[in-house]
mmCIF file of C-alpha atoms in Angstrom:
data_model
loop_
_atom_site.group_PDB
_atom_site.id
_atom_site.type_symbol
_atom_site.label_atom_id
_atom_site.label_comp_id
_atom_site.label_asym_id
_atom_site.label_seq_id
_atom_site.Cartn_x
_atom_site.Cartn_y
_atom_site.Cartn_z
ATOM 1 C CA ALA H 1 0.000 0.000 0.000
ATOM 2 C CA GLN H 2 1.129 3.531 -0.718
ATOM 3 C CA SER H 3 1.936 5.895 2.128
ATOM 4 C CA VAL H 4 3.533 9.280 2.693
ATOM 5 C CA ALA H 5 5.178 10.600 5.836
ATOM 6 C CA GLN H 6 5.797 14.245 6.636
ATOM 7 C CA PRO H 7 7.676 14.045 9.937
ATOM 8 C CA GLU H 8 7.380 17.728 10.882
ATOM 9 C CA ASP H 9 4.061 19.295 11.817
ATOM 10 C CA GLN H 10 5.602 22.748 11.528
ATOM 11 C CA VAL H 11 8.766 24.291 10.107
ATOM 12 C CA ASN H 12 9.892 27.732 11.227
ATOM 13 C CA VAL H 13 12.379 29.773 9.202
ATOM 14 C CA ALA H 14 13.473 33.399 8.979
ATOM 15 C CA GLU H 15 12.825 35.319 5.794
ATOM 16 C CA GLY H 16 15.776 35.085 3.430
ATOM 17 C CA ASN H 17 17.009 31.796 4.863
ATOM 18 C CA PRO H 18 16.795 28.489 2.980
ATOM 19 C CA LEU H 19 13.928 26.173 3.821
ATOM 20 C CA THR H 20 13.384 22.429 3.649
ATOM 21 C CA VAL H 21 10.128 20.545 4.143
ATOM 22 C CA LYS H 22 10.664 16.811 4.469
ATOM 23 C CA CYS H 23 8.750 13.972 2.829
ATOM 24 C CA THR H 24 9.332 10.229 2.652
ATOM 25 C CA TYR H 25 7.180 7.756 0.783
ATOM 26 C CA SER H 26 6.422 4.079 0.410
ATOM 27 C CA VAL H 27 5.108 2.398 -2.739
ATOM 28 C CA SER H 28 5.376 -1.120 -4.079
ATOM 29 C CA GLY H 29 6.449 0.053 -7.529
ATOM 30 C CA ASN H 30 7.906 3.265 -8.927
ATOM 31 C CA PRO H 31 6.520 6.528 -7.588
ATOM 32 C CA TYR H 32 5.026 9.629 -9.070
ATOM 33 C CA LEU H 33 5.583 12.358 -6.455
ATOM 34 C CA PHE H 34 3.882 15.710 -5.985
ATOM 35 C CA TRP H 35 3.959 18.765 -3.747
ATOM 36 C CA TYR H 36 0.914 20.931 -3.141
ATOM 37 C CA VAL H 37 0.444 24.135 -1.136
ATOM 38 C CA GLN H 38 -2.665 25.287 0.700
ATOM 39 C CA TYR H 39 -3.254 28.882 1.741
ATOM 40 C CA PRO H 40 -5.860 29.638 4.443
ATOM 41 C CA ASN H 41 -9.451 28.856 3.438
ATOM 42 C CA ARG H 42 -8.382 27.797 -0.051
ATOM 43 C CA GLY H 43 -8.065 24.566 -2.009
ATOM 44 C CA LEU H 44 -4.718 22.941 -2.677
ATOM 45 C CA GLN H 45 -2.532 24.273 -5.475
ATOM 46 C CA PHE H 46 -0.008 22.217 -7.423
ATOM 47 C CA LEU H 47 3.649 23.192 -6.896
ATOM 48 C CA LEU H 48 5.740 20.572 -8.670
ATOM 49 C CA LYS H 49 6.015 16.901 -9.557
ATOM 50 C CA TYR H 50 8.520 14.159 -10.204
ATOM 51 C CA ILE H 51 7.582 11.696 -12.925
ATOM 52 C CA THR H 52 10.883 10.520 -14.362
ATOM 53 C CA GLY H 53 14.298 11.827 -15.384
ATOM 54 C CA ASP H 54 16.280 14.456 -13.514
ATOM 55 C CA ASN H 55 16.098 13.952 -9.755
ATOM 56 C CA LEU H 56 15.930 17.707 -9.119
ATOM 57 C CA VAL H 57 12.653 19.202 -10.219
ATOM 58 C CA LYS H 58 11.769 22.873 -10.235
ATOM 59 C CA GLY H 59 8.308 24.240 -9.673
ATOM 60 C CA SER H 60 6.272 27.342 -9.004
ATOM 61 C CA TYR H 61 7.313 30.287 -6.813
ATOM 62 C CA GLY H 62 11.005 29.277 -6.772
ATOM 63 C CA PHE H 63 10.433 25.926 -5.076
ATOM 64 C CA GLU H 64 12.332 22.785 -6.008
ATOM 65 C CA ALA H 65 12.406 19.216 -4.782
ATOM 66 C CA GLU H 66 14.939 16.416 -4.937
ATOM 67 C CA PHE H 67 13.939 12.820 -5.562
ATOM 68 C CA ASN H 68 16.162 10.343 -3.718
ATOM 69 C CA LYS H 69 15.252 6.766 -4.567
ATOM 70 C CA SER H 70 17.618 5.106 -2.090
ATOM 71 C CA GLN H 71 16.231 7.149 0.804
ATOM 72 C CA THR H 72 12.666 7.137 -0.594
ATOM 73 C CA SER H 73 12.516 10.865 -0.027
ATOM 74 C CA PHE H 74 11.212 13.885 -1.905
ATOM 75 C CA HIS H 75 12.105 16.937 0.184
ATOM 76 C CA LEU H 76 10.815 20.377 -0.811
ATOM 77 C CA LYS H 77 13.352 23.201 -0.815
ATOM 78 C CA LYS H 78 13.702 26.895 -1.506
ATOM 79 C CA PRO H 79 16.975 28.849 -1.373
ATOM 80 C CA SER H 80 15.481 32.014 0.160
ATOM 81 C CA ALA H 81 12.174 31.985 2.036
ATOM 82 C CA LEU H 82 9.559 34.719 1.794
ATOM 83 C CA VAL H 83 6.936 35.639 4.391
ATOM 84 C CA SER H 84 4.351 34.936 1.678
ATOM 85 C CA ASP H 85 5.532 31.299 1.549
ATOM 86 C CA SER H 86 3.842 30.719 4.910
ATOM 87 C CA ALA H 87 1.209 28.050 4.230
ATOM 88 C CA LEU H 88 0.387 24.360 4.623
ATOM 89 C CA TYR H 89 2.397 22.027 2.383
ATOM 90 C CA PHE H 90 1.402 18.533 1.339
ATOM 91 C CA CYS H 91 3.474 15.786 -0.226
ATOM 92 C CA ALA H 92 1.615 13.150 -2.275
ATOM 93 C CA VAL H 93 2.454 9.918 -4.095
ATOM 94 C CA ARG H 94 0.989 7.669 -6.765
ATOM 95 C CA ASP H 95 2.249 4.194 -7.570
ATOM 96 C CA LYS H 96 3.181 4.135 -11.259
ATOM 97 C CA GLY H 97 1.712 0.667 -11.620
ATOM 98 C CA ASP H 98 -1.564 1.419 -9.846
ATOM 99 C CA SER H 99 -4.341 1.671 -12.418
ATOM 100 C CA SER H 100 -6.708 3.238 -9.879
ATOM 101 C CA TYR H 101 -4.857 6.587 -10.129
ATOM 102 C CA LYS H 102 -5.187 7.073 -6.378
ATOM 103 C CA LEU H 103 -3.146 9.976 -5.022
ATOM 104 C CA ILE H 104 -2.160 9.513 -1.385
ATOM 105 C CA PHE H 105 -1.350 12.591 0.683
ATOM 106 C CA GLY H 106 0.814 13.117 3.727
ATOM 107 C CA SER H 107 -0.535 14.802 6.845
ATOM 108 C CA GLY H 108 0.863 18.191 5.882
ATOM 109 C CA THR H 109 3.565 20.515 7.222
ATOM 110 C CA ARG H 110 2.851 24.067 8.235
ATOM 111 C CA LEU H 111 5.583 26.461 7.109
ATOM 112 C CA LEU H 112 5.935 29.676 9.070
ATOM 113 C CA VAL H 113 8.335 32.284 7.685
ATOM 114 C CA ARG H 114 9.003 35.105 10.129
ATOM 115 C CA PRO H 115 10.072 38.574 8.948
ATOM 116 C CA ASN L 1 -11.985 29.944 -16.427
ATOM 117 C CA ALA L 2 -14.079 28.694 -13.519
ATOM 118 C CA GLY L 3 -11.959 25.541 -12.930
ATOM 119 C CA VAL L 4 -13.448 23.321 -10.211
ATOM 120 C CA THR L 5 -16.546 24.732 -8.521
ATOM 121 C CA GLN L 6 -17.930 23.367 -5.265
ATOM 122 C CA THR L 7 -21.223 24.228 -3.589
ATOM 123 C CA PRO L 8 -22.144 24.937 -0.885
ATOM 124 C CA LYS L 9 -19.076 26.451 0.806
ATOM 125 C CA PHE L 10 -20.567 25.979 4.273
ATOM 126 C CA GLN L 11 -23.263 23.659 5.584
ATOM 127 C CA VAL L 12 -24.565 22.694 9.010
ATOM 128 C CA LEU L 13 -26.539 19.453 9.329
ATOM 129 C CA LYS L 14 -28.201 17.580 12.111
ATOM 130 C CA THR L 15 -27.332 13.939 12.717
ATOM 131 C CA GLY L 16 -29.313 11.722 10.363
ATOM 132 C CA GLN L 17 -29.956 14.344 7.707
ATOM 133 C CA SER L 18 -28.854 13.781 4.133
ATOM 134 C CA MET L 19 -27.332 16.223 1.685
ATOM 135 C CA THR L 20 -25.388 16.476 -1.547
ATOM 136 C CA LEU L 21 -22.163 18.365 -2.111
ATOM 137 C CA GLN L 22 -21.961 19.538 -5.696
ATOM 138 C CA CYS L 23 -18.801 19.576 -7.819
ATOM 139 C CA ALA L 24 -18.486 20.783 -11.395
ATOM 140 C CA GLN L 25 -15.448 21.300 -13.614
ATOM 141 C CA ASP L 26 -15.213 22.990 -17.000
ATOM 142 C CA MET L 27 -11.799 21.656 -18.081
ATOM 143 C CA ASN L 28 -13.025 18.430 -19.730
ATOM 144 C CA HIS L 29 -11.140 16.388 -17.122
ATOM 145 C CA GLU L 30 -11.924 12.693 -17.145
ATOM 146 C CA TYR L 31 -10.652 12.018 -13.629
ATOM 147 C CA MET L 32 -12.547 13.470 -10.655
ATOM 148 C CA SER L 33 -12.280 12.728 -6.963
ATOM 149 C CA TRP L 34 -13.494 13.693 -3.496
ATOM 150 C CA TYR L 35 -11.231 14.120 -0.478
ATOM 151 C CA ARG L 36 -11.898 15.016 3.113
ATOM 152 C CA GLN L 37 -9.416 17.045 5.140
ATOM 153 C CA ASP L 38 -9.157 16.611 8.887
ATOM 154 C CA PRO L 39 -6.573 18.189 11.226
ATOM 155 C CA GLY L 40 -3.394 16.134 11.480
ATOM 156 C CA MET L 41 -4.611 13.578 8.960
ATOM 157 C CA GLY L 42 -4.024 15.322 5.660
ATOM 158 C CA LEU L 43 -6.376 14.517 2.827
ATOM 159 C CA ARG L 44 -8.084 11.164 2.552
ATOM 160 C CA LEU L 45 -9.670 9.895 -0.653
ATOM 161 C CA ILE L 46 -13.397 9.146 -0.405
ATOM 162 C CA HIS L 47 -14.448 8.222 -3.954
ATOM 163 C CA TYR L 48 -13.105 8.800 -7.424
ATOM 164 C CA SER L 49 -14.134 8.479 -11.062
ATOM 165 C CA VAL L 50 -12.057 7.909 -14.196
ATOM 166 C CA GLY L 51 -14.885 8.870 -16.548
ATOM 167 C CA ALA L 52 -18.626 9.245 -16.967
ATOM 168 C CA GLY L 53 -20.453 6.200 -15.670
ATOM 169 C CA ILE L 54 -17.412 4.880 -13.755
ATOM 170 C CA THR L 55 -16.871 5.336 -10.016
ATOM 171 C CA ASP L 56 -14.821 3.559 -7.388
ATOM 172 C CA GLN L 57 -14.079 3.690 -3.671
ATOM 173 C CA GLY L 58 -11.124 5.375 -2.047
ATOM 174 C CA GLU L 59 -9.734 5.036 1.480
ATOM 175 C CA VAL L 60 -12.801 6.185 3.440
ATOM 176 C CA PRO L 61 -15.972 5.549 1.379
ATOM 177 C CA ASN L 62 -18.380 4.514 4.140
ATOM 178 C CA GLY L 63 -21.364 6.830 4.528
ATOM 179 C CA TYR L 64 -20.887 8.460 1.123
ATOM 180 C CA ASN L 65 -22.244 7.821 -2.365
ATOM 181 C CA VAL L 66 -21.195 9.267 -5.705
ATOM 182 C CA SER L 67 -22.377 9.169 -9.300
ATOM 183 C CA ARG L 68 -20.887 10.429 -12.574
ATOM 184 C CA SER L 69 -23.569 10.884 -15.185
ATOM 185 C CA THR L 70 -21.645 13.580 -17.083
ATOM 186 C CA THR L 71 -17.973 14.448 -17.526
ATOM 187 C CA GLU L 72 -18.511 17.800 -15.812
ATOM 188 C CA ASP L 73 -20.305 16.838 -12.592
ATOM 189 C CA PHE L 74 -19.386 14.605 -9.663
ATOM 190 C CA PRO L 75 -21.760 15.044 -6.693
ATOM 191 C CA LEU L 76 -21.029 13.555 -3.267
ATOM 192 C CA ARG L 77 -24.021 12.376 -1.247
ATOM 193 C CA LEU L 78 -24.094 11.950 2.513
ATOM 194 C CA LEU L 79 -26.810 9.400 3.165
ATOM 195 C CA SER L 80 -27.324 9.867 6.931
ATOM 196 C CA ALA L 81 -24.958 12.447 8.372
ATOM 197 C CA ALA L 82 -22.935 11.628 11.485
ATOM 198 C CA PRO L 83 -20.736 13.905 13.651
ATOM 199 C CA SER L 84 -17.688 11.943 12.396
ATOM 200 C CA GLN L 85 -18.378 13.397 8.946
ATOM 201 C CA THR L 86 -17.675 16.915 10.183
ATOM 202 C CA SER L 87 -14.821 17.922 7.899
ATOM 203 C CA VAL L 88 -13.716 20.034 4.978
ATOM 204 C CA TYR L 89 -14.446 18.347 1.663
ATOM 205 C CA PHE L 90 -12.475 18.952 -1.514
ATOM 206 C CA CYS L 91 -13.315 17.988 -5.054
ATOM 207 C CA ALA L 92 -10.391 17.605 -7.460
ATOM 208 C CA SER L 93 -9.926 16.727 -11.124
ATOM 209 C CA SER L 94 -7.100 15.801 -13.495
ATOM 210 C CA TYR L 95 -6.299 16.362 -17.159
ATOM 211 C CA LYS L 96 -7.878 14.040 -19.698
ATOM 212 C CA GLY L 97 -5.491 11.265 -20.671
ATOM 213 C CA HIS L 98 -3.082 11.907 -17.802
ATOM 214 C CA PRO L 99 -4.817 10.793 -14.627
ATOM 215 C CA ASN L 100 -1.711 9.114 -13.343
ATOM 216 C CA THR L 101 0.920 11.776 -13.987
ATOM 217 C CA GLY L 102 -1.181 14.903 -14.146
ATOM 218 C CA GLU L 103 -1.601 17.237 -11.265
ATOM 219 C CA LEU L 104 -4.932 17.628 -9.514
ATOM 220 C CA PHE L 105 -6.964 20.825 -9.736
ATOM 221 C CA PHE L 106 -8.854 21.482 -6.506
ATOM 222 C CA GLY L 107 -12.041 23.300 -5.675
ATOM 223 C CA GLU L 108 -12.114 25.775 -2.790
ATOM 224 C CA GLY L 109 -13.673 23.309 -0.388
ATOM 225 C CA SER L 110 -16.960 22.757 1.426
ATOM 226 C CA ARG L 111 -16.941 23.000 5.205
ATOM 227 C CA LEU L 112 -19.507 20.642 6.722
ATOM 228 C CA THR L 113 -20.529 20.556 10.378
ATOM 229 C CA VAL L 114 -22.748 17.766 11.673
ATOM 230 C CA LEU L 115 -24.360 18.413 15.042
#
């Protein structure tokens, strides 16, 4: 069965500093991996995805994520945080071989960027 | 573009009442799904559909019904509301032909309280 773990409920970082939001996954086959962001009282918005190819993927708003197959991780990163990045971030995984197309989400990590 | 539209945004029910959450998308997406979001638990898949006339269960389907008579609409029915169904519900859809690798587009959510 597919699963996603986001070990940190909250990440605090000062504006201008680099940020990392951690994600590890478990699938029986090869993964498709996604990051989504949720601002208050809004639906989730797609940030970036890993399907195949280069392990470092770049997405919206200057975010990037690195796929590490040996560590089954897909951490979200940004070189310089902005106060406006404060939001709830979700990692999600699909099993490439799963014909049901189910997307399984982690529990979410709240990012707080202080001025 | 309207994207994914959910109604109502807020609803209060009494235990045992039934209701339908509406979801419509105007992007010709074949894949549609319903999630519920609860604190500390992320998003959990309730039901999904890979096309008109086709529906299937997700992780937490009990107490909910769905139907997909058209490509555009995917209503979620609560048959007999229970306090455990108090949650925020999100409808999401994916690009035609890419349900496995495509990102989900989310509605703004429907906040349901069952007393």
